[in-house]
PDB file of C-alpha atoms in Angstrom:
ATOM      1  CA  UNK A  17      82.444 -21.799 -11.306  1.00 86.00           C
ATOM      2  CA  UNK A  18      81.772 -22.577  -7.771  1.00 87.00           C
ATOM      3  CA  UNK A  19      78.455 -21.454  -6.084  1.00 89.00           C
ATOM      4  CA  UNK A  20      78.516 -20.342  -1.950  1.00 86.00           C
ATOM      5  CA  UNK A  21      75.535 -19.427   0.252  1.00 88.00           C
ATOM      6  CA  UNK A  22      76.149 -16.754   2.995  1.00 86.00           C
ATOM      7  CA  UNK A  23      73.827 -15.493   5.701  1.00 88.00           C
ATOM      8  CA  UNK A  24      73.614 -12.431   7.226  1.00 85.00           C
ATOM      9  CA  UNK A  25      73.450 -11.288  11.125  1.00 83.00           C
ATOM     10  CA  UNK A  26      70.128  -8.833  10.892  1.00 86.00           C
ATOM     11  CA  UNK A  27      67.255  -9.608  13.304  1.00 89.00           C
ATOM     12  CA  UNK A  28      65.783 -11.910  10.392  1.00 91.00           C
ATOM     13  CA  UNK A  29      69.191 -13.244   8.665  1.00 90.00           C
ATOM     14  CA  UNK A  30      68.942 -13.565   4.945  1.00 90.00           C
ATOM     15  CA  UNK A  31      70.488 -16.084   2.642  1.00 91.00           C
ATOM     16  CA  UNK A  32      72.093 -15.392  -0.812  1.00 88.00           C
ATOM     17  CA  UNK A  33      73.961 -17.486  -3.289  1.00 89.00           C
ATOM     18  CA  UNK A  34      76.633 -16.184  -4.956  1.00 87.00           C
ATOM     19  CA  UNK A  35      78.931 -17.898  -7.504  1.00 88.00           C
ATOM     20  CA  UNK A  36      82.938 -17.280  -8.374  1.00 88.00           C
ATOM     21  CA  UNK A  37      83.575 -17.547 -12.020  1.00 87.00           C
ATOM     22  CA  UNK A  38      87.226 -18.555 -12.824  1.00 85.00           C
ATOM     23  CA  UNK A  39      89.814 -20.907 -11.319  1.00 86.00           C
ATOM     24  CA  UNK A  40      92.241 -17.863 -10.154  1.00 86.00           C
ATOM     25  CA  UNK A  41      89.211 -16.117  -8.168  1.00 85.00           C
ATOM     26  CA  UNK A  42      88.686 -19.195  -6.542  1.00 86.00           C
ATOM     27  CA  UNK A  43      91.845 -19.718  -5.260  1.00 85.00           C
ATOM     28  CA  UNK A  44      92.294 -16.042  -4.715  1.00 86.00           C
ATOM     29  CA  UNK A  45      89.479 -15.734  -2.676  1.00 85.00           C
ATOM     30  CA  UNK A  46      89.991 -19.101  -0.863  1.00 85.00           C
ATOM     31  CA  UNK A  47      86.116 -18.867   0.895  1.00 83.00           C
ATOM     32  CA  UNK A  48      86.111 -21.542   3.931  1.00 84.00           C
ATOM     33  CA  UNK A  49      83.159 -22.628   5.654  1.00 86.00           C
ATOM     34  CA  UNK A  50      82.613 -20.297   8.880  1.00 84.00           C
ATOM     35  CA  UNK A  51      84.674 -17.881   7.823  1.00 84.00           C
ATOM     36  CA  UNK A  52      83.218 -14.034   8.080  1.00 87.00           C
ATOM     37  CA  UNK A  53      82.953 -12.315   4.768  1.00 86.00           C
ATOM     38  CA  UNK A  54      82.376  -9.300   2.859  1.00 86.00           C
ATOM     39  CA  UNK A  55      81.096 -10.181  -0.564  1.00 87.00           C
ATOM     40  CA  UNK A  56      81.308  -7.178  -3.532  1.00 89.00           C
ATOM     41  CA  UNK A  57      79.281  -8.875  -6.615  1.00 89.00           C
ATOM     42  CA  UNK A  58      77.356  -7.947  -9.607  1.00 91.00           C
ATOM     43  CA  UNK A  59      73.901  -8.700 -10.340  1.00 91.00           C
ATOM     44  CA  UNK A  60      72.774  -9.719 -13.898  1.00 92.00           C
ATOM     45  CA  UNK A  61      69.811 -10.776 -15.300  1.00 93.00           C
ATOM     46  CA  UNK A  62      68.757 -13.181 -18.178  1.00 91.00           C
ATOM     47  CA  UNK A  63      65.570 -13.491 -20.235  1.00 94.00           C
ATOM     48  CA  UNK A  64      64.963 -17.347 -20.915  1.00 93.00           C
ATOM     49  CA  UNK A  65      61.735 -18.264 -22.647  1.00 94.00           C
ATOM     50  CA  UNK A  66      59.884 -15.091 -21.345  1.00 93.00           C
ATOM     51  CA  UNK A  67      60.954 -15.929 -17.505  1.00 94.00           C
ATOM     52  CA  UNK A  68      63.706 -13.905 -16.210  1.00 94.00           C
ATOM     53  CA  UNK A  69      66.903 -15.826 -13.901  1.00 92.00           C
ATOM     54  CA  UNK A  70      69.585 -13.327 -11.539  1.00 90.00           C
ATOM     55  CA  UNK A  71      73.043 -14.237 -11.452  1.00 90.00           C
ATOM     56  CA  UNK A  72      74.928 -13.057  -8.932  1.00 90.00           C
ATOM     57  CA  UNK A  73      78.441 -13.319  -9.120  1.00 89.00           C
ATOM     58  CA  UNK A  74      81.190 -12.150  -6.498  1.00 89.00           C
ATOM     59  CA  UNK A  75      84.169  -9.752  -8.300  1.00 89.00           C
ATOM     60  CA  UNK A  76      85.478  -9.235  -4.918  1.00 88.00           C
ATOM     61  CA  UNK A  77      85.262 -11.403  -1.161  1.00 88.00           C
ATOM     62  CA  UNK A  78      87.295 -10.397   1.635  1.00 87.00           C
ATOM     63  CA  UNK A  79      87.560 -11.088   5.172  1.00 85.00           C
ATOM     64  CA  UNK A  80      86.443  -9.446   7.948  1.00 83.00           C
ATOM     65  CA  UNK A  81      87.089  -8.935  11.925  1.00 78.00           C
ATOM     66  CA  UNK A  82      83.602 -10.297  13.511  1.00 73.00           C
ATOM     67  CA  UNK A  83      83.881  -7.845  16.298  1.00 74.00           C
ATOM     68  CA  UNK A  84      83.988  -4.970  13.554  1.00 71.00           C
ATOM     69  CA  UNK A  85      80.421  -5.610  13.316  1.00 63.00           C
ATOM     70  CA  UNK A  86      79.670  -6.667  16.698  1.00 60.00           C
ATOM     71  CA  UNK A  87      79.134 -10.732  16.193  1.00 54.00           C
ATOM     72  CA  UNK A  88      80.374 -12.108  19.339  1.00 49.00           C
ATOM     73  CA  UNK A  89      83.401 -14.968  18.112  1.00 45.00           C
ATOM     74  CA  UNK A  90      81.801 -17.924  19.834  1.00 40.00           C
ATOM     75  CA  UNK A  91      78.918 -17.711  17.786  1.00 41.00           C
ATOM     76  CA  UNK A  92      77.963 -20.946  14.929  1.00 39.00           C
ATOM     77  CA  UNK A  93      79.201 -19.159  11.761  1.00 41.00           C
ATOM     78  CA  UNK A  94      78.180 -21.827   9.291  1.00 40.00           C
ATOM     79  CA  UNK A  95      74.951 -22.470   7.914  1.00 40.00           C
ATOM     80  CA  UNK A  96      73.730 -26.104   6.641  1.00 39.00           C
ATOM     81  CA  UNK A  97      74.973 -26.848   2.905  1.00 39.00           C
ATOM     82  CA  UNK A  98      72.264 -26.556   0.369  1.00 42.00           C
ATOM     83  CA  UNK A  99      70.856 -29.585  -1.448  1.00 42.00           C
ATOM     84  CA  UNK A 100      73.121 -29.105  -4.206  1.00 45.00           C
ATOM     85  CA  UNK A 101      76.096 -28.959  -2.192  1.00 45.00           C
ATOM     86  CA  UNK A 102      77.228 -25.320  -2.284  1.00 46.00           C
ATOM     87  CA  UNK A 103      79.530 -25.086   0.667  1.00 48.00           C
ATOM     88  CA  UNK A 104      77.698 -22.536   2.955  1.00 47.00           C
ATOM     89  CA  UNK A 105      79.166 -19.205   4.131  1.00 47.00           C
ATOM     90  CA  UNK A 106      78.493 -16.255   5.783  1.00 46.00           C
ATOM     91  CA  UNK A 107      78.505 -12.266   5.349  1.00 47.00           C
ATOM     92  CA  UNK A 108      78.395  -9.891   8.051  1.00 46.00           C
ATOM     93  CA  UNK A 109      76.346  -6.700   8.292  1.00 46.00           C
ATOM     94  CA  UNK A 110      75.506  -4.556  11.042  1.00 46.00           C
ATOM     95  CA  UNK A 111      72.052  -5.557  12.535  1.00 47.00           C
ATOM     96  CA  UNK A 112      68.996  -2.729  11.922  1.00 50.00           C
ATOM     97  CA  UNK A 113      67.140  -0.713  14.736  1.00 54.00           C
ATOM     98  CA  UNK A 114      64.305  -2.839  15.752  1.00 58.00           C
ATOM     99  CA  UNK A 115      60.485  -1.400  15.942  1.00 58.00           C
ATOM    100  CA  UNK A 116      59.183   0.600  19.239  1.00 63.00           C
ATOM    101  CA  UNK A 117      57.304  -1.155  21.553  1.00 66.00           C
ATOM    102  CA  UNK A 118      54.018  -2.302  20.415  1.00 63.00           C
ATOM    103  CA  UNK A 119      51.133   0.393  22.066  1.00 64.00           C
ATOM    104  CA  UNK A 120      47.574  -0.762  23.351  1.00 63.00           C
ATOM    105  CA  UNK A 121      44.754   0.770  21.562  1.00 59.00           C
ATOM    106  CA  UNK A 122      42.449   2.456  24.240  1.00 57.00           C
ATOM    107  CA  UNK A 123      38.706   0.060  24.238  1.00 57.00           C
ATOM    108  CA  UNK A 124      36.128   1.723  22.250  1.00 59.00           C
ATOM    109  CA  UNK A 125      33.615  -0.913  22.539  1.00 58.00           C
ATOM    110  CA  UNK A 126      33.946  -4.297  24.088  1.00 60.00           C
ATOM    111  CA  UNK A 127      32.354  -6.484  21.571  1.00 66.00           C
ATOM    112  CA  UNK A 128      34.755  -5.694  18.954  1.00 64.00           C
ATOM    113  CA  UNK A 129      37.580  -7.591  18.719  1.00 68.00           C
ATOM    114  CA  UNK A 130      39.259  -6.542  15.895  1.00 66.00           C
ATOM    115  CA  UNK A 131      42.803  -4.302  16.462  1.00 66.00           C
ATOM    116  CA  UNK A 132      41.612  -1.891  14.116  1.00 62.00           C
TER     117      UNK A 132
END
């Protein structure tokens, strides 16, 4: 089994770890560091000693054309390894809408300084 981290490119990027069960997945899916990355896995989860654990594990990881989801090239693809050594990785997703334009509240009295 071999464990990666990837990162996506929203306006807040989010990290996942993922793992690859099997020495022919592995090779198959031959994940280098930088490389952009669409991950298909399944999510499991395990009842230890009345806490619950996920396991995510990858079934599928292909690569993908950063421009397809409009990450310029020249951009730092990898992240820093984790502390157990997972090499890191990254997964591409298109980047959300971001919120309007933050409005001023018209001034109802003066000595209130509280936004609502």
């Amino acid at each position: 089994m071999q464990e990666y981290v990837i990162e996506t490119h929203e306006a807040y990027p989010h990290k996942m770890v993922f793992s690859v069960f099997g020495a022919d997945r592995i090779a198959r899916f031959n994940v280098q560091v930088g490389q952009e990355v669409m991950v298909s896995f399944d999510i499991d989860a395990h009842e230890y000693q009345g806490r619950w654990f996920n396991s995510i594990r990858a079934y599928d990881v292909r690569l993908v054309d950063p421009a397809q989801f409009g990450v310029p090239a020249a951009a730092p693809q990898a992240t820093q390894a984790a502390p157990a050594g997972f090499p890191p990785q990254q997964a591409a997703s298109a980047a959300p809408a971001g919120f309007p334009p933050a409005q001023d509240a018209p001034a109802e009295d003066s000595s209130d300084d509280l936004p609502f």
